[in-house]
Short mmCIF file of C-alpha atoms in Angstrom, two decimals:
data_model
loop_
_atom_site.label_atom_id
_atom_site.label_comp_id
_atom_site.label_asym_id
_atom_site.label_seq_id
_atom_site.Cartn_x
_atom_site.Cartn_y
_atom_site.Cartn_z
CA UNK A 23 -110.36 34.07 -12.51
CA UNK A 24 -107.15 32.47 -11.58
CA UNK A 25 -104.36 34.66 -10.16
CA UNK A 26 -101.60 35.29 -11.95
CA UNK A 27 -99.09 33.22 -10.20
CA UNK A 28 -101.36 30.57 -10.89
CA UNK A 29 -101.49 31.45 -14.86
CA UNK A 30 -97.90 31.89 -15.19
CA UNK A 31 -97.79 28.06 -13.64
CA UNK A 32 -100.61 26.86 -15.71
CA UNK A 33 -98.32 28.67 -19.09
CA UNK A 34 -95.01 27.08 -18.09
CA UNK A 35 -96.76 23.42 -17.53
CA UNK A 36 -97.88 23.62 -20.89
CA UNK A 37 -94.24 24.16 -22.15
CA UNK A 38 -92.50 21.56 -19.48
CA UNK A 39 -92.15 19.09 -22.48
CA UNK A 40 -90.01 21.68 -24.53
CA UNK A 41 -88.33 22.91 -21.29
CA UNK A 42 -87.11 18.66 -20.84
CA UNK A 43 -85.99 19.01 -24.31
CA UNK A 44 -84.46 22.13 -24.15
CA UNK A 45 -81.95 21.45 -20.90
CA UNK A 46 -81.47 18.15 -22.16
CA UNK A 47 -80.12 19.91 -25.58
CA UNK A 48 -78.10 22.41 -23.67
CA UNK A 49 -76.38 19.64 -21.25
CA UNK A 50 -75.21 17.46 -23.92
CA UNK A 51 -74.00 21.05 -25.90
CA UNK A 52 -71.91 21.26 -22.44
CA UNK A 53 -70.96 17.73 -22.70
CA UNK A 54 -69.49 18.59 -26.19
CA UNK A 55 -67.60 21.91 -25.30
CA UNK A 56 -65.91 19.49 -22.90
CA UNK A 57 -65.09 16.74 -25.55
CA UNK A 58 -63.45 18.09 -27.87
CA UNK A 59 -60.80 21.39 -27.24
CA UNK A 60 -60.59 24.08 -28.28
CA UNK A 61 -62.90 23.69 -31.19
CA UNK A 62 -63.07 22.26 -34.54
CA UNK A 63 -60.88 24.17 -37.33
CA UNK A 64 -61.11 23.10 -41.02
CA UNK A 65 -58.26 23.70 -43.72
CA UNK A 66 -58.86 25.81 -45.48
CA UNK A 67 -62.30 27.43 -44.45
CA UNK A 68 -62.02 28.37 -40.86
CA UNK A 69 -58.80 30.10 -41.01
CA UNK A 70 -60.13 32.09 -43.77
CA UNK A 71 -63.28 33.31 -41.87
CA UNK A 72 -60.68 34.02 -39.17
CA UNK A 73 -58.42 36.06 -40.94
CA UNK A 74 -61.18 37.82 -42.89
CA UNK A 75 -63.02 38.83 -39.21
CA UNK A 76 -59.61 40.48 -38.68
CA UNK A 77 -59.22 42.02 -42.05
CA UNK A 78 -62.73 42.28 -43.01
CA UNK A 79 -63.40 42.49 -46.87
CA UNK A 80 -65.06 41.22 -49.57
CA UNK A 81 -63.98 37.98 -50.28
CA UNK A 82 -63.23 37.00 -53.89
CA UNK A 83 -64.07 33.20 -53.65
CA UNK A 84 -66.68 31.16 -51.67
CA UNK A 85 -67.05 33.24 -48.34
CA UNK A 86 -69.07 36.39 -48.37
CA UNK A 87 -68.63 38.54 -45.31
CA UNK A 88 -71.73 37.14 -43.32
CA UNK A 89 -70.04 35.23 -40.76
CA UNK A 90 -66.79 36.83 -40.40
CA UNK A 91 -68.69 39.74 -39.03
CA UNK A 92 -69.62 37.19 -36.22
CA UNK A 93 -66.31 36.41 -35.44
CA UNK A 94 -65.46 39.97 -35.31
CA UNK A 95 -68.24 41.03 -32.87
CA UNK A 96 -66.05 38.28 -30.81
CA UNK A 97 -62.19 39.27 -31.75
CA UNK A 98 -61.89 41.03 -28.59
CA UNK A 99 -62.22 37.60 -26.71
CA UNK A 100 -59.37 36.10 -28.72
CA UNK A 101 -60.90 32.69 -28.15
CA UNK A 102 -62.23 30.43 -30.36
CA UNK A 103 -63.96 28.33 -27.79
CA UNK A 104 -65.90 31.31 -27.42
CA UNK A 105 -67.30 31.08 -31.02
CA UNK A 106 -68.09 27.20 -30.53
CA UNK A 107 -70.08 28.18 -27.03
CA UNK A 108 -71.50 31.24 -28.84
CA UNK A 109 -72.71 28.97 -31.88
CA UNK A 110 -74.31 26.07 -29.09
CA UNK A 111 -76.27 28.65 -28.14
CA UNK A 112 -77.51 29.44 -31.45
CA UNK A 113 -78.50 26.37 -32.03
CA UNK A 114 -80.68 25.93 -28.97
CA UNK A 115 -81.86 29.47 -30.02
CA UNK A 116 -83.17 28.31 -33.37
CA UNK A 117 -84.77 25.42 -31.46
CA UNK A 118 -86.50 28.56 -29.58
CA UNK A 119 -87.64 29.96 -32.75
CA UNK A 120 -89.21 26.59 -34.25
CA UNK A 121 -91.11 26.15 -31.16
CA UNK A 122 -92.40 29.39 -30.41
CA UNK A 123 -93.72 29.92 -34.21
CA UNK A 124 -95.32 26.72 -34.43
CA UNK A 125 -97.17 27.00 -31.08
CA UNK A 126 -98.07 30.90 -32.31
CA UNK A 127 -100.15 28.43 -35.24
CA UNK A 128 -101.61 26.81 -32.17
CA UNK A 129 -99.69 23.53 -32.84
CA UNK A 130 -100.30 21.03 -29.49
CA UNK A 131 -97.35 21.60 -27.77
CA UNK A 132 -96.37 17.53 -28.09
CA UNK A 133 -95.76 18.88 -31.82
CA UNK A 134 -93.82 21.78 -31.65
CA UNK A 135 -91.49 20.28 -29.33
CA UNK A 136 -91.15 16.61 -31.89
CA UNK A 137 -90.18 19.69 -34.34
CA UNK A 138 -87.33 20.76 -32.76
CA UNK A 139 -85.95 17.00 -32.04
CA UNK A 140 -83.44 16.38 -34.99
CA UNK A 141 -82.24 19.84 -34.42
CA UNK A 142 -81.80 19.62 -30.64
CA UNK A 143 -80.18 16.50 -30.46
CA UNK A 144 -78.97 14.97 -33.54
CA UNK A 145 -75.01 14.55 -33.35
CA UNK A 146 -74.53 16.20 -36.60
CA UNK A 147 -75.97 19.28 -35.48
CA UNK A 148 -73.42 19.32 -32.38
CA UNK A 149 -70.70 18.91 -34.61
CA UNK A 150 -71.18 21.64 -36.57
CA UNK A 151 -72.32 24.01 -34.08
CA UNK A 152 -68.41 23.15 -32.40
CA UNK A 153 -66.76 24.22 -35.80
CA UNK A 154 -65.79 27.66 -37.04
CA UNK A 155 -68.07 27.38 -39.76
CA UNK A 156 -70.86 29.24 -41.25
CA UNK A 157 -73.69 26.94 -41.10
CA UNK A 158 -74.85 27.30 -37.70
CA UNK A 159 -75.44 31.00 -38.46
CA UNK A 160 -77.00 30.97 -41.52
CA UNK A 161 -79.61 28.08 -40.28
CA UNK A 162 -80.51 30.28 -37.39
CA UNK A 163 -80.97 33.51 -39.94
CA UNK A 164 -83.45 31.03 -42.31
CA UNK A 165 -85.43 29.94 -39.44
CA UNK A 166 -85.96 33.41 -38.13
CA UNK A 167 -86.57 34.80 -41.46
CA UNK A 168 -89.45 32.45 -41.90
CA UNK A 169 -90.53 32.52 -38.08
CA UNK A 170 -90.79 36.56 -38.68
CA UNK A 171 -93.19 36.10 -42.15
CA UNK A 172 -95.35 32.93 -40.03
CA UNK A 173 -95.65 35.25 -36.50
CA UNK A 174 -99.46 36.97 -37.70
CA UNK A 175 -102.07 35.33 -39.76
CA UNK A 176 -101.86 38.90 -41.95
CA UNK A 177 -98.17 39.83 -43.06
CA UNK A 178 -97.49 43.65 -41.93
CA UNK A 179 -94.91 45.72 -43.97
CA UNK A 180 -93.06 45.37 -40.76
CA UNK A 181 -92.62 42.28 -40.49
CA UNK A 182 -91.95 41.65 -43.79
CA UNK A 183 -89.37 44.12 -44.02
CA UNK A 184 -87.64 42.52 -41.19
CA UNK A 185 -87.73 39.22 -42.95
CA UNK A 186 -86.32 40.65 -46.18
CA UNK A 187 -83.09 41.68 -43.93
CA UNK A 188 -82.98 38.22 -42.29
CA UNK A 189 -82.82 36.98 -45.93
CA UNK A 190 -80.47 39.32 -46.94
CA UNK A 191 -78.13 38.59 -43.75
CA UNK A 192 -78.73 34.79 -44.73
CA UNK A 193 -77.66 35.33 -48.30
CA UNK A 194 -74.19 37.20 -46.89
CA UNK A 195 -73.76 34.30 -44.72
CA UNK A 196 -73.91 31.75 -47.80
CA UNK A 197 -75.00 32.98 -50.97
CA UNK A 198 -77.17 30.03 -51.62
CA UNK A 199 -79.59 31.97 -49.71
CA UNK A 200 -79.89 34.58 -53.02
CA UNK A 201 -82.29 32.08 -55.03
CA UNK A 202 -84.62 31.21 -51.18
CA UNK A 203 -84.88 35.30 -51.02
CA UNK A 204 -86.45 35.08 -54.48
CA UNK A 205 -88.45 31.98 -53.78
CA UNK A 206 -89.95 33.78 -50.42
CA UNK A 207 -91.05 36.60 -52.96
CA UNK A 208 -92.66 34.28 -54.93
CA UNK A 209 -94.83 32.00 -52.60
CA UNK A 210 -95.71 35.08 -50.91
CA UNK A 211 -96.59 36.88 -54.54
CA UNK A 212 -99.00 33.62 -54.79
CA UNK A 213 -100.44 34.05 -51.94
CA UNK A 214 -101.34 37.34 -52.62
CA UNK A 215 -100.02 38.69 -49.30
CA UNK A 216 -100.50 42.67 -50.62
CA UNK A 217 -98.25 45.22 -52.60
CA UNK A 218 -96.87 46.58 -49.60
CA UNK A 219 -95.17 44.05 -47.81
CA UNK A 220 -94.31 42.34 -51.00
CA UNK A 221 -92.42 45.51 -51.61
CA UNK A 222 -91.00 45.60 -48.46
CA UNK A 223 -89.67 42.55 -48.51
CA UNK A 224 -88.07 43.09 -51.67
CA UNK A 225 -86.75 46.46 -51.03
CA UNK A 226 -84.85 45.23 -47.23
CA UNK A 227 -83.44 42.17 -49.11
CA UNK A 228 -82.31 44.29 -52.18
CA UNK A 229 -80.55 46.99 -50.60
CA UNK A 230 -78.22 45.25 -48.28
CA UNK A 231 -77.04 43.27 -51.01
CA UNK A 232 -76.90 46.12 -53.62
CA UNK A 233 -74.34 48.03 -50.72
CA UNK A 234 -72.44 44.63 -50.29
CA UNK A 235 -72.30 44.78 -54.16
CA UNK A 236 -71.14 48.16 -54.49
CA UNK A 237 -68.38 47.35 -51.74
CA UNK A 238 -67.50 44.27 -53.63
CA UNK A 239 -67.29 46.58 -56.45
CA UNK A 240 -64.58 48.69 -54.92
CA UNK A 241 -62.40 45.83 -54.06
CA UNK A 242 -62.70 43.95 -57.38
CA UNK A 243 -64.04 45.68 -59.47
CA UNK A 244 -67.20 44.21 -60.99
CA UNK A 245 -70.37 44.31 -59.01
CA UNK A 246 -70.83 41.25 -57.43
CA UNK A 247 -71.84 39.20 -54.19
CA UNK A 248 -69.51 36.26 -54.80
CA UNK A 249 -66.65 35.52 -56.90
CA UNK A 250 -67.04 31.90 -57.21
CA UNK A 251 -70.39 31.13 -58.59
CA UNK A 252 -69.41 30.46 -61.85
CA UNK A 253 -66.50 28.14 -60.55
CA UNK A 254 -69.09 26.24 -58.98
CA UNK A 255 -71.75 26.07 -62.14
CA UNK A 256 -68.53 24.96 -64.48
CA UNK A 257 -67.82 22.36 -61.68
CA UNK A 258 -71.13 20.84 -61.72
CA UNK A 259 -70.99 20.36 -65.40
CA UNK A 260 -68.01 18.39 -65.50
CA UNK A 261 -69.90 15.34 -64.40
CA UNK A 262 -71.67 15.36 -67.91
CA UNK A 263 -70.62 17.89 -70.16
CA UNK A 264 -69.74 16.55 -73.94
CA UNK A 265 -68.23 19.37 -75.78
CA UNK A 266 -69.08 18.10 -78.87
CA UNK A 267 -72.55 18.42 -78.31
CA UNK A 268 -71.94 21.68 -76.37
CA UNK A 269 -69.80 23.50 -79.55
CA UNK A 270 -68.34 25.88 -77.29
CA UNK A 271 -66.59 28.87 -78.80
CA UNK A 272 -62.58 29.05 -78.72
CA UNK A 273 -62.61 31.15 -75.63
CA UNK A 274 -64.50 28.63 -73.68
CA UNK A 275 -63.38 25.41 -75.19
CA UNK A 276 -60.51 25.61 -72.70
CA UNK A 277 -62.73 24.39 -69.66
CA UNK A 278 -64.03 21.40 -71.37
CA UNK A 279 -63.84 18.24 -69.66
CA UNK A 280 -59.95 17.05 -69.93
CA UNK A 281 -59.97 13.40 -68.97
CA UNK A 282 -59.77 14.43 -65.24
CA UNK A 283 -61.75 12.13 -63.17
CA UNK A 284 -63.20 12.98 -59.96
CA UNK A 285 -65.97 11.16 -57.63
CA UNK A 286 -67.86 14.08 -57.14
CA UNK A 287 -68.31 17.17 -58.84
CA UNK A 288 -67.05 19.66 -56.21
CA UNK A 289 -63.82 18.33 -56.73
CA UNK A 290 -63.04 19.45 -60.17
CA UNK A 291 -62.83 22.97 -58.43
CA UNK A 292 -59.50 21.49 -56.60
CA UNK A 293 -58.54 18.93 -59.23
CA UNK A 294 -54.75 20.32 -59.72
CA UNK A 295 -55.40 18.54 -63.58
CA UNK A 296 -59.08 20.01 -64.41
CA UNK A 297 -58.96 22.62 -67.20
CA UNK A 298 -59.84 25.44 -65.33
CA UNK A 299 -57.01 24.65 -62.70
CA UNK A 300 -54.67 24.75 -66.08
CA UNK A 301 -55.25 28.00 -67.18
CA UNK A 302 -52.61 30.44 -66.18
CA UNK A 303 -53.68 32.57 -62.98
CA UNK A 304 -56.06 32.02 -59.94
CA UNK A 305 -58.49 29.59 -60.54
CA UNK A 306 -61.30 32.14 -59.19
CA UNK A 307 -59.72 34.75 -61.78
CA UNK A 308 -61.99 33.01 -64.79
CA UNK A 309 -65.27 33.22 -63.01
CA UNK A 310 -67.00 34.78 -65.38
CA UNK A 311 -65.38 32.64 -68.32
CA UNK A 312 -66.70 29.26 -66.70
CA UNK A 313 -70.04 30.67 -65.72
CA UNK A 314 -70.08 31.30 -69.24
CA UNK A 315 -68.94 27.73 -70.73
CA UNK A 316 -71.35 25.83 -67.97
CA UNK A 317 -74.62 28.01 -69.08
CA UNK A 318 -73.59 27.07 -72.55
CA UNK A 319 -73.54 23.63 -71.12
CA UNK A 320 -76.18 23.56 -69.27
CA UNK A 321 -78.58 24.85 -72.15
CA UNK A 322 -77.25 22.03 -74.68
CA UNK A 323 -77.80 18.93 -72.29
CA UNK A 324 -80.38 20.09 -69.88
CA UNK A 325 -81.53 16.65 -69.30
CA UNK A 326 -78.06 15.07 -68.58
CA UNK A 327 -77.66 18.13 -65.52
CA UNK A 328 -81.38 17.37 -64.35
CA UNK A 329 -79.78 13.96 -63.94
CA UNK A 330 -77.02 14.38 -62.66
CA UNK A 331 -78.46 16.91 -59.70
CA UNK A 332 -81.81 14.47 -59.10
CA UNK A 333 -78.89 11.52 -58.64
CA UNK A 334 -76.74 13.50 -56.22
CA UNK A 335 -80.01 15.26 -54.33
CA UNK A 336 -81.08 11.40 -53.83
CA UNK A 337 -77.87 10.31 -51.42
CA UNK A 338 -79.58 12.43 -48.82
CA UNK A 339 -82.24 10.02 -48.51
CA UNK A 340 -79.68 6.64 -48.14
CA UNK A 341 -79.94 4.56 -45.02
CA UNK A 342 -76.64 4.35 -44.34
CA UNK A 343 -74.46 7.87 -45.52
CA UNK A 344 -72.61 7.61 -48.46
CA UNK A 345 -69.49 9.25 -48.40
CA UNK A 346 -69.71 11.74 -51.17
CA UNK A 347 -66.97 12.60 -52.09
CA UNK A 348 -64.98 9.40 -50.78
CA UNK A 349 -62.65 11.72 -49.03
CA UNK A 350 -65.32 12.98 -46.70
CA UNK A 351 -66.90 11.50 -43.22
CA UNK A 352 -70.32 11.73 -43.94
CA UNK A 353 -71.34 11.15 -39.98
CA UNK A 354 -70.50 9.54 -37.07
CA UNK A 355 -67.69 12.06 -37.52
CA UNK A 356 -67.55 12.18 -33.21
CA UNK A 357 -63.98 10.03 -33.14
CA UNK A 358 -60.88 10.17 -29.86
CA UNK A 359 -57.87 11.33 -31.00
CA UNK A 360 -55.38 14.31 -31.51
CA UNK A 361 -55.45 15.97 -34.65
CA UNK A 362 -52.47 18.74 -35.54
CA UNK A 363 -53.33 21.88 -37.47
CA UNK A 364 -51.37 22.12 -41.31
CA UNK A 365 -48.00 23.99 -41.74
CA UNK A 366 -49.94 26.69 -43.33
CA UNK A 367 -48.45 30.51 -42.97
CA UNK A 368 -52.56 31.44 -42.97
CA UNK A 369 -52.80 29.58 -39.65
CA UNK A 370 -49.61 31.51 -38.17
CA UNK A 371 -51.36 34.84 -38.84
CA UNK A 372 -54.81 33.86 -37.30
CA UNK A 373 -52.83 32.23 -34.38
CA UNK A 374 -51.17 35.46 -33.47
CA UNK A 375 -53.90 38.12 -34.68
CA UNK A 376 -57.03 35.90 -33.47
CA UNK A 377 -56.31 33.36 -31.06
CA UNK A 378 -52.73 32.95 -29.38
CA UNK A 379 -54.16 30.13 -28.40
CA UNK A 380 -55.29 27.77 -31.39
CA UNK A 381 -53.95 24.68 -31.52
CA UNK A 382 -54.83 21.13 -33.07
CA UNK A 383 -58.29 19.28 -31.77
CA UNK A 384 -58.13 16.77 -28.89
CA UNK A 385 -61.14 14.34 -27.75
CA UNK A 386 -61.21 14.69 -23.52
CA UNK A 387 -62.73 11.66 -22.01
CA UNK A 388 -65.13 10.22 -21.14
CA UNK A 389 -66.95 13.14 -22.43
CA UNK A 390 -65.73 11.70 -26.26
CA UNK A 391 -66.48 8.43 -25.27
CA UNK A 392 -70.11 9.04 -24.70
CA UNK A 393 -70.63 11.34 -27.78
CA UNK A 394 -68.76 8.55 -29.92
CA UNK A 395 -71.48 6.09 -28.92
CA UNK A 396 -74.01 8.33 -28.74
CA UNK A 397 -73.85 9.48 -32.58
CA UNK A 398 -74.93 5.88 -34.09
CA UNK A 399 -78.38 6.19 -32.18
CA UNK A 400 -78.93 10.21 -32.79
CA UNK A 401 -78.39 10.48 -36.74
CA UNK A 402 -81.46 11.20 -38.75
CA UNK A 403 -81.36 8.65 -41.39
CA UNK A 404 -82.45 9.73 -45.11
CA UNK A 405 -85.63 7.79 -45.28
CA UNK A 406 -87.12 9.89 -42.22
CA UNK A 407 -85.48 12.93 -43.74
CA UNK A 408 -87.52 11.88 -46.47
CA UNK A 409 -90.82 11.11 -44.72
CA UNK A 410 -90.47 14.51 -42.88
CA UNK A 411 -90.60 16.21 -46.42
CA UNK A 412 -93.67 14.03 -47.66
CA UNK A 413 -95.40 14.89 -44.58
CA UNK A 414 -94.26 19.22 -45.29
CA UNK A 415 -95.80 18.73 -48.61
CA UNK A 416 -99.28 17.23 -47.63
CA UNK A 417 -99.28 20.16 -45.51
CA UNK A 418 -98.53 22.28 -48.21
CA UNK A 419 -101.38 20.76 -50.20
CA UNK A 420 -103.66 21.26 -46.97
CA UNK A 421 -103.31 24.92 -45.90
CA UNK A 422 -100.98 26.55 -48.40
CA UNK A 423 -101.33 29.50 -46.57
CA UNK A 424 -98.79 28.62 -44.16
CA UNK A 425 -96.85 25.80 -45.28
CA UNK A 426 -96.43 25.72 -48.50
CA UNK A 427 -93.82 28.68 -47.87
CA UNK A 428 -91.42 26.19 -45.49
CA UNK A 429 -91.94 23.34 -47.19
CA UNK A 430 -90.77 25.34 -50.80
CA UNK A 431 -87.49 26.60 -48.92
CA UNK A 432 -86.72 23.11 -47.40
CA UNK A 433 -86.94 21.89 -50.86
CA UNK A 434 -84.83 24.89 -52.33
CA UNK A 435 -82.26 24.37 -49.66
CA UNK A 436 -82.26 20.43 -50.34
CA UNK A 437 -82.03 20.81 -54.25
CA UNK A 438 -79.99 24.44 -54.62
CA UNK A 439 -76.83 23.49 -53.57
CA UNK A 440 -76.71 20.30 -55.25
CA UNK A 441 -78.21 22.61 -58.64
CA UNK A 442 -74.99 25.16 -58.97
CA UNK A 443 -72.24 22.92 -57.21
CA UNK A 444 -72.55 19.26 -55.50
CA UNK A 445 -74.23 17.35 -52.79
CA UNK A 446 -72.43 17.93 -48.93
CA UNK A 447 -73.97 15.71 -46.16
CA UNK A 448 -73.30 19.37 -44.28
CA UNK A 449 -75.75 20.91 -46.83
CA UNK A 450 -78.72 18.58 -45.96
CA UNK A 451 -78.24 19.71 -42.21
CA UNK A 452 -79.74 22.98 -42.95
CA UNK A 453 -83.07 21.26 -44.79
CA UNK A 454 -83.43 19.57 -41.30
CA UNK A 455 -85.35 22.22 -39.32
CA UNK A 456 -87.25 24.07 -41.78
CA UNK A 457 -88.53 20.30 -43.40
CA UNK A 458 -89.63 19.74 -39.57
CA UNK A 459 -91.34 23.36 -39.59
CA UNK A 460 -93.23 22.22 -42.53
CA UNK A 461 -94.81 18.34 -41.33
CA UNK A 462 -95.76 20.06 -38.23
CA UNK A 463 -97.48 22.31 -39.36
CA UNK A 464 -99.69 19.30 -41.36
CA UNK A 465 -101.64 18.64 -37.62
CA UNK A 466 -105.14 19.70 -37.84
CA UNK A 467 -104.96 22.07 -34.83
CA UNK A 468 -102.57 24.35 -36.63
CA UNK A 469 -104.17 27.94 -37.85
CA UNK A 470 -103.90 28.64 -41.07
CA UNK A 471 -102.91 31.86 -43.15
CA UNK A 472 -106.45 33.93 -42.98
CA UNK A 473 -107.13 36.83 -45.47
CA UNK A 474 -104.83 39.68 -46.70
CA UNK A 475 -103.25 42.31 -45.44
CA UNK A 476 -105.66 45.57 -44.19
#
């Protein structure tokens, strides 16, 4: 028997490709926190994470409290380059995770570590770990939710348990997350996994939400997660809806489509001119009014929606990104510059009860330089996007047992969005990892799901 100084060499040379990968990952992280100072802020989004980590409470539109409980666990710090450092490290973390689960199913160690490529290195990932967004987060809390239920062959009520409050953190992070908690419960009802951690699953994803709910509740009086979901449904109708095939009552005849025209249906939400955006009061103060009309919708031209959402899911898998809508960068977004913050009294407060220190984004060089050129080679165009989820769902048909649950959430997280709002190039970013999770997992070395629970 070898000694164990010998063993611990022999365990790490089996790793050294992931441990190349991994440094190079974190060294061109560094070479971004240099780039670009102090990090990136978005209008309107990051300043209201900021201000709600300050103030926390239930938020009334898009932005449950998920991730400004992040930024509060980092308030003392005042910095906001903090949260962009804290976030790279995140993302190499969830790198961590991918590899680690899929050499637990005794994937060759070549595999895991072509897993955790687009992840580690492609630009778009950088980008969006350096903003004061929520993404970075809430990929991390899907990949660990489904690296928790993959550990064991057998799922214990432990670890399902644990899972369910991943999910649940996930789902206050970015409520699209709500519908992957119930698929998880039903793949894993499928595969028969047991009463027990079934119901232990469901119970730690339930009750976190139910005590978000109730809080909600206190603030706004209806119990809720989100106050925005049924601005988003009515928004995704107004790409097809025909009221005179929808008949909708007086009440919700107001939202129909007014002969406001927008290139992509997320924008009706902001269209000054759209029919909800006429109605007297906040926009988000008819929630329940436009959830209403877009069901109503939905129901009389289900065909034109499953349409409209396969057409819009399908720009993910374009060679060359397709700005959607035109206003946006869909990548290569890496540019040198100087970019001033809006006159916005929202960005006052933050700057003096966050970050004394925010200002407007500046590219450094040469660091900039290199990322700008470096972007057009690391991109993950749509067609391998799309081959990565072809090769997820052969594995899925191979060993259900343990990929048809990654594959299913890649797939809910590529089609969900698109389903009760619009299509974001940002949106597909999250499909990335798990999709990868999935076609690994199709290599015949991998162990499969054995048995149920004891």
């Amino acid at each position: 028997m070898a000694p164990p100084s010998q063993r611990r060499l022999a365990a790490l040379a089996d790793h050294r490709v992931f441990a190349v990968l991994l440094s190079l990952a974190a060294a061109l992280r560094v070479v971004t926190m240099l780039a670009y100072r102090p990090a990136t802020l978005y209008w309107y989004d990051s300043f209201t994470y900021l201000d709600t980590a300050v103030h926390p409470a239930p938020s009334a539109t898009f932005h449950p409290i998920g991730y400004p409980l992040l930024l509060r666990a980092l308030l003392p710090f005042h910095s906001v380059e903090l949260i962009a450092a804290v976030q790279h490290v995140i993302g190499l973390a969830t790198g961590m995770l991918l590899y680690a689960v899929l050499r637990r199913r005794s994937a060759p160690g070549w595999v895991a570590a072509s897993a955790t490529v687009p992840l580690l290195f492609d630009a778009s990932f950088l980008r969006l770990e350096h903003a004061v967004l929520s993404d970075t987060q809430f990929i991390f809390l899907i990949v660990a939710g489904l690296a928790v239920l993959m550990w064991s062959p057998r799922l214990s009520v432990r670890a399902a348990a644990g899972a369910g409050l991943l999910f649940a953190a996930a789902t206050l992070t970015r409520t699209i997350a709500l519908p992957l908690l119930l698929l998880v419960v039903l793949v894993l009802a499928v595969r028969r996994v047991g009463l027990r951690p079934l119901t232990a699953l469901v119970l730690a994803g339930a009750l976190p939400l139910a005590g978000y709910a109730a809080w909600y509740a206190q603030h706004h009086g209806r119990l809720a997660i989100s106050g925005a979901d049924g601005v988003a449904l009515w928004a995704r109708t107004m790409t097809f809806a025909d009221c005179a095939r929808v008949q909708p009552p007086p009440d919700l005849a107001r939202l129909c489509p007014n002969g406001t025209e927008a290139d992509a249906a997320s924008e009706y939400v902001w269209a000054p001119g759209s029919s909800l955006n006429l109605l007297p009061g906040d926009r988000f103060a008819h929630n329940d009014l436009a959830r209403s009309f877009a069901i109503d919708a939905i129901l009389a031209q289900p065909l034109d929606y499953l349409g409209d959402v396969v057409r819009d899911t399908a720009i993910a898998f374009s060679w060359t990104p397709i700005p959607h809508p035109d206003r946006t960068t869909p990548a290569f977004g890496f540019r040198i510059g100087h970019w001033e913050l809006p006159d916005q009294p929202l960005i006052d407060k933050v700057e003096r009860e966050y970050d004394p220190d925010i200002r407007g984004l500046s590219s450094v060089s040469p660091y900039a330089d290199f990322l700008v050129a470096y972007q057009y080679a690391a991109y993950l165009r749509g067609p391998f996007l799309g081959l990565i989820l072809l090769l997820g769902a052969v594995a899925a048909v191979r060993r259900p047992g343990v990929a048809a649950l990654p594959w299913a959430l890649a797939m809910g997280l590529l089609i969900g969005p698109v389903a009760v709002l619009d299509f974001d190039h940002r949106y597909v970013l999250p499909v990335i990892p798990v999709a990868c999770l999935a076609a690994a997992l199709a290599h015949p070395r991998v162990r499969a799901v054995v048995g149920r629970p004891g």
